[in-house]
Amino acid sequence: MFWENNRNSNRRKVVNLTKRVKALFDLGYFTKPNERQEEMMMDVGDMTLGLIEYLLRDTWTTEDQYIQSINAFLDFESVTFHYKPRLVYVVGTMQKLSTMIYLQHEVIQLRKTLT
């Protein structure tokens, strides 16, 4: 029961962030996004929960500020968890970045359990 409520809460966060990104592009109900805008909205579904929560709390009003906010979070993640390559957001690559983040966190958990 608890995990189901938590999962629904996470879905609401994704929906809320998608609405904010859609409002950023000033897209109405019948407006079709261009390719870049569509990729940016699809990237929201691939983001980690920490990044989603960070972006919901942050105040960004332009596309550049939105991308800078994502990169600020990724810089913090890189420094905190010692990534070899620097994490940089490029439109359409969020799935790869999230996979790298999840794998790094699993490696850290494994190291903690082994020591």
PDB file of C-alpha atoms in Angstrom:
ATOM      1  CA  MET A   1       0.000   0.000   0.000  1.00  0.00           C
ATOM      2  CA  PHE A   2       2.767   2.480   0.929  1.00  0.00           C
ATOM      3  CA  TRP A   3       4.781   1.885  -2.248  1.00  0.00           C
ATOM      4  CA  GLU A   4       1.677   2.381  -4.375  1.00  0.00           C
ATOM      5  CA  ASN A   5       0.930   5.779  -2.812  1.00  0.00           C
ATOM      6  CA  ASN A   6       4.582   6.757  -3.231  1.00  0.00           C
ATOM      7  CA  ARG A   7       4.525   5.715  -6.892  1.00  0.00           C
ATOM      8  CA  ASN A   8       1.410   7.828  -7.507  1.00  0.00           C
ATOM      9  CA  SER A   9       3.115  10.782  -5.826  1.00  0.00           C
ATOM     10  CA  ASN A  10       6.095  10.365  -8.151  1.00  0.00           C
ATOM     11  CA  ARG A  11       3.787  10.270 -11.173  1.00  0.00           C
ATOM     12  CA  ARG A  12       2.209  13.524 -10.072  1.00  0.00           C
ATOM     13  CA  LYS A  13       5.643  15.115  -9.872  1.00  0.00           C
ATOM     14  CA  VAL A  14       6.430  14.013 -13.436  1.00  0.00           C
ATOM     15  CA  VAL A  15       3.077  15.341 -14.653  1.00  0.00           C
ATOM     16  CA  ASN A  16       3.598  18.659 -12.854  1.00  0.00           C
ATOM     17  CA  LEU A  17       7.067  19.085 -14.335  1.00  0.00           C
ATOM     18  CA  THR A  18       5.790  18.177 -17.806  1.00  0.00           C
ATOM     19  CA  LYS A  19       3.105  20.857 -17.441  1.00  0.00           C
ATOM     20  CA  ARG A  20       5.739  23.441 -16.464  1.00  0.00           C
ATOM     21  CA  VAL A  21       7.956  22.505 -19.418  1.00  0.00           C
ATOM     22  CA  LYS A  22       4.959  22.640 -21.749  1.00  0.00           C
ATOM     23  CA  ALA A  23       4.064  26.083 -20.364  1.00  0.00           C
ATOM     24  CA  LEU A  24       7.686  27.137 -20.891  1.00  0.00           C
ATOM     25  CA  PHE A  25       7.239  26.551 -24.626  1.00  0.00           C
ATOM     26  CA  ASP A  26       3.818  28.245 -24.560  1.00  0.00           C
ATOM     27  CA  LEU A  27       2.167  25.192 -26.069  1.00  0.00           C
ATOM     28  CA  GLY A  28      -1.604  25.075 -26.037  1.00  0.00           C
ATOM     29  CA  TYR A  29      -3.846  22.046 -26.295  1.00  0.00           C
ATOM     30  CA  PHE A  30      -3.875  22.048 -30.087  1.00  0.00           C
ATOM     31  CA  THR A  31      -0.315  23.299 -30.608  1.00  0.00           C
ATOM     32  CA  LYS A  32       2.171  20.738 -31.910  1.00  0.00           C
ATOM     33  CA  PRO A  33       5.693  21.034 -30.441  1.00  0.00           C
ATOM     34  CA  ASN A  34       8.690  21.118 -32.725  1.00  0.00           C
ATOM     35  CA  GLU A  35      11.262  18.314 -32.609  1.00  0.00           C
ATOM     36  CA  ARG A  36      13.503  19.902 -29.959  1.00  0.00           C
ATOM     37  CA  GLN A  37      10.569  20.749 -27.691  1.00  0.00           C
ATOM     38  CA  GLU A  38       9.191  17.231 -28.036  1.00  0.00           C
ATOM     39  CA  GLU A  39      12.557  15.699 -27.113  1.00  0.00           C
ATOM     40  CA  MET A  40      12.826  17.983 -24.071  1.00  0.00           C
ATOM     41  CA  MET A  41       9.376  16.919 -22.898  1.00  0.00           C
ATOM     42  CA  MET A  42      10.239  13.249 -23.463  1.00  0.00           C
ATOM     43  CA  ASP A  43      13.410  13.747 -21.398  1.00  0.00           C
ATOM     44  CA  VAL A  44      11.237  14.621 -18.386  1.00  0.00           C
ATOM     45  CA  GLY A  45      10.036  11.008 -18.281  1.00  0.00           C
ATOM     46  CA  ASP A  46      13.627   9.750 -18.161  1.00  0.00           C
ATOM     47  CA  MET A  47      14.805  12.064 -15.352  1.00  0.00           C
ATOM     48  CA  THR A  48      15.731  10.804 -11.914  1.00  0.00           C
ATOM     49  CA  LEU A  49      13.375  11.617  -9.077  1.00  0.00           C
ATOM     50  CA  GLY A  50      15.962  13.890  -7.447  1.00  0.00           C
ATOM     51  CA  LEU A  51      16.309  15.949 -10.613  1.00  0.00           C
ATOM     52  CA  ILE A  52      12.528  16.218 -10.994  1.00  0.00           C
ATOM     53  CA  GLU A  53      12.150  17.442  -7.419  1.00  0.00           C
ATOM     54  CA  TYR A  54      14.993  19.930  -7.915  1.00  0.00           C
ATOM     55  CA  LEU A  55      13.414  21.341 -11.090  1.00  0.00           C
ATOM     56  CA  LEU A  56       9.988  21.627  -9.445  1.00  0.00           C
ATOM     57  CA  ARG A  57      11.516  23.746  -6.670  1.00  0.00           C
ATOM     58  CA  ASP A  58      13.692  25.832  -8.984  1.00  0.00           C
ATOM     59  CA  THR A  59      12.445  29.007 -10.648  1.00  0.00           C
ATOM     60  CA  TRP A  60      13.238  29.006 -14.349  1.00  0.00           C
ATOM     61  CA  THR A  61      11.350  30.986 -16.929  1.00  0.00           C
ATOM     62  CA  THR A  62      13.286  30.477 -20.156  1.00  0.00           C
ATOM     63  CA  GLU A  63      14.617  27.460 -22.024  1.00  0.00           C
ATOM     64  CA  ASP A  64      18.214  28.491 -21.305  1.00  0.00           C
ATOM     65  CA  GLN A  65      17.520  28.776 -17.574  1.00  0.00           C
ATOM     66  CA  TYR A  66      15.837  25.349 -17.659  1.00  0.00           C
ATOM     67  CA  ILE A  67      18.897  23.756 -19.280  1.00  0.00           C
ATOM     68  CA  GLN A  68      21.225  25.617 -16.870  1.00  0.00           C
ATOM     69  CA  SER A  69      19.203  24.267 -13.932  1.00  0.00           C
ATOM     70  CA  ILE A  70      19.563  20.712 -15.228  1.00  0.00           C
ATOM     71  CA  ASN A  71      23.310  21.196 -15.734  1.00  0.00           C
ATOM     72  CA  ALA A  72      23.655  22.701 -12.237  1.00  0.00           C
ATOM     73  CA  PHE A  73      22.070  19.581 -10.758  1.00  0.00           C
ATOM     74  CA  LEU A  74      24.284  17.344 -12.898  1.00  0.00           C
ATOM     75  CA  ASP A  75      27.402  19.287 -11.804  1.00  0.00           C
ATOM     76  CA  PHE A  76      26.419  18.795  -8.175  1.00  0.00           C
ATOM     77  CA  GLU A  77      25.834  15.090  -8.850  1.00  0.00           C
ATOM     78  CA  SER A  78      29.212  14.782 -10.623  1.00  0.00           C
ATOM     79  CA  VAL A  79      31.148  16.393  -7.781  1.00  0.00           C
ATOM     80  CA  THR A  80      29.304  14.556  -5.019  1.00  0.00           C
ATOM     81  CA  PHE A  81      29.568  11.054  -6.471  1.00  0.00           C
ATOM     82  CA  HIS A  82      32.896  11.369  -8.340  1.00  0.00           C
ATOM     83  CA  TYR A  83      31.943  10.729 -11.969  1.00  0.00           C
ATOM     84  CA  LYS A  84      34.858  10.305 -14.353  1.00  0.00           C
ATOM     85  CA  PRO A  85      33.193  12.033 -17.327  1.00  0.00           C
ATOM     86  CA  ARG A  86      31.502  15.322 -16.522  1.00  0.00           C
ATOM     87  CA  LEU A  87      27.715  15.059 -16.767  1.00  0.00           C
ATOM     88  CA  VAL A  88      26.309  17.579 -19.256  1.00  0.00           C
ATOM     89  CA  TYR A  89      22.730  17.699 -20.483  1.00  0.00           C
ATOM     90  CA  VAL A  90      22.168  17.708 -24.217  1.00  0.00           C
ATOM     91  CA  VAL A  91      18.587  17.552 -25.478  1.00  0.00           C
ATOM     92  CA  GLY A  92      17.621  13.937 -26.054  1.00  0.00           C
ATOM     93  CA  THR A  93      20.304  12.310 -23.868  1.00  0.00           C
ATOM     94  CA  MET A  94      18.525  12.226 -20.503  1.00  0.00           C
ATOM     95  CA  GLN A  95      17.984   8.460 -20.621  1.00  0.00           C
ATOM     96  CA  LYS A  96      21.750   7.857 -20.882  1.00  0.00           C
ATOM     97  CA  LEU A  97      22.487  10.341 -18.098  1.00  0.00           C
ATOM     98  CA  SER A  98      19.884   8.794 -15.797  1.00  0.00           C
ATOM     99  CA  THR A  99      21.285   5.332 -16.459  1.00  0.00           C
ATOM    100  CA  MET A 100      24.775   6.560 -15.546  1.00  0.00           C
ATOM    101  CA  ILE A 101      23.424   8.105 -12.340  1.00  0.00           C
ATOM    102  CA  TYR A 102      21.540   4.955 -11.332  1.00  0.00           C
ATOM    103  CA  LEU A 103      24.564   2.748 -12.042  1.00  0.00           C
ATOM    104  CA  GLN A 104      26.894   4.998 -10.042  1.00  0.00           C
ATOM    105  CA  HIS A 105      24.495   4.925  -7.079  1.00  0.00           C
ATOM    106  CA  GLU A 106      24.288   1.126  -7.287  1.00  0.00           C
ATOM    107  CA  VAL A 107      28.098   0.872  -7.307  1.00  0.00           C
ATOM    108  CA  ILE A 108      28.260   3.073  -4.198  1.00  0.00           C
ATOM    109  CA  GLN A 109      25.625   0.922  -2.457  1.00  0.00           C
ATOM    110  CA  LEU A 110      27.561  -2.231  -3.398  1.00  0.00           C
ATOM    111  CA  ARG A 111      30.789  -0.784  -1.994  1.00  0.00           C
ATOM    112  CA  LYS A 112      29.012   0.056   1.270  1.00  0.00           C
ATOM    113  CA  THR A 113      27.658  -3.456   1.628  1.00  0.00           C
ATOM    114  CA  LEU A 114      31.019  -5.058   0.866  1.00  0.00           C
ATOM    115  CA  THR A 115      32.930  -3.018   3.428  1.00  0.00           C
TER     116      THR A 115
END
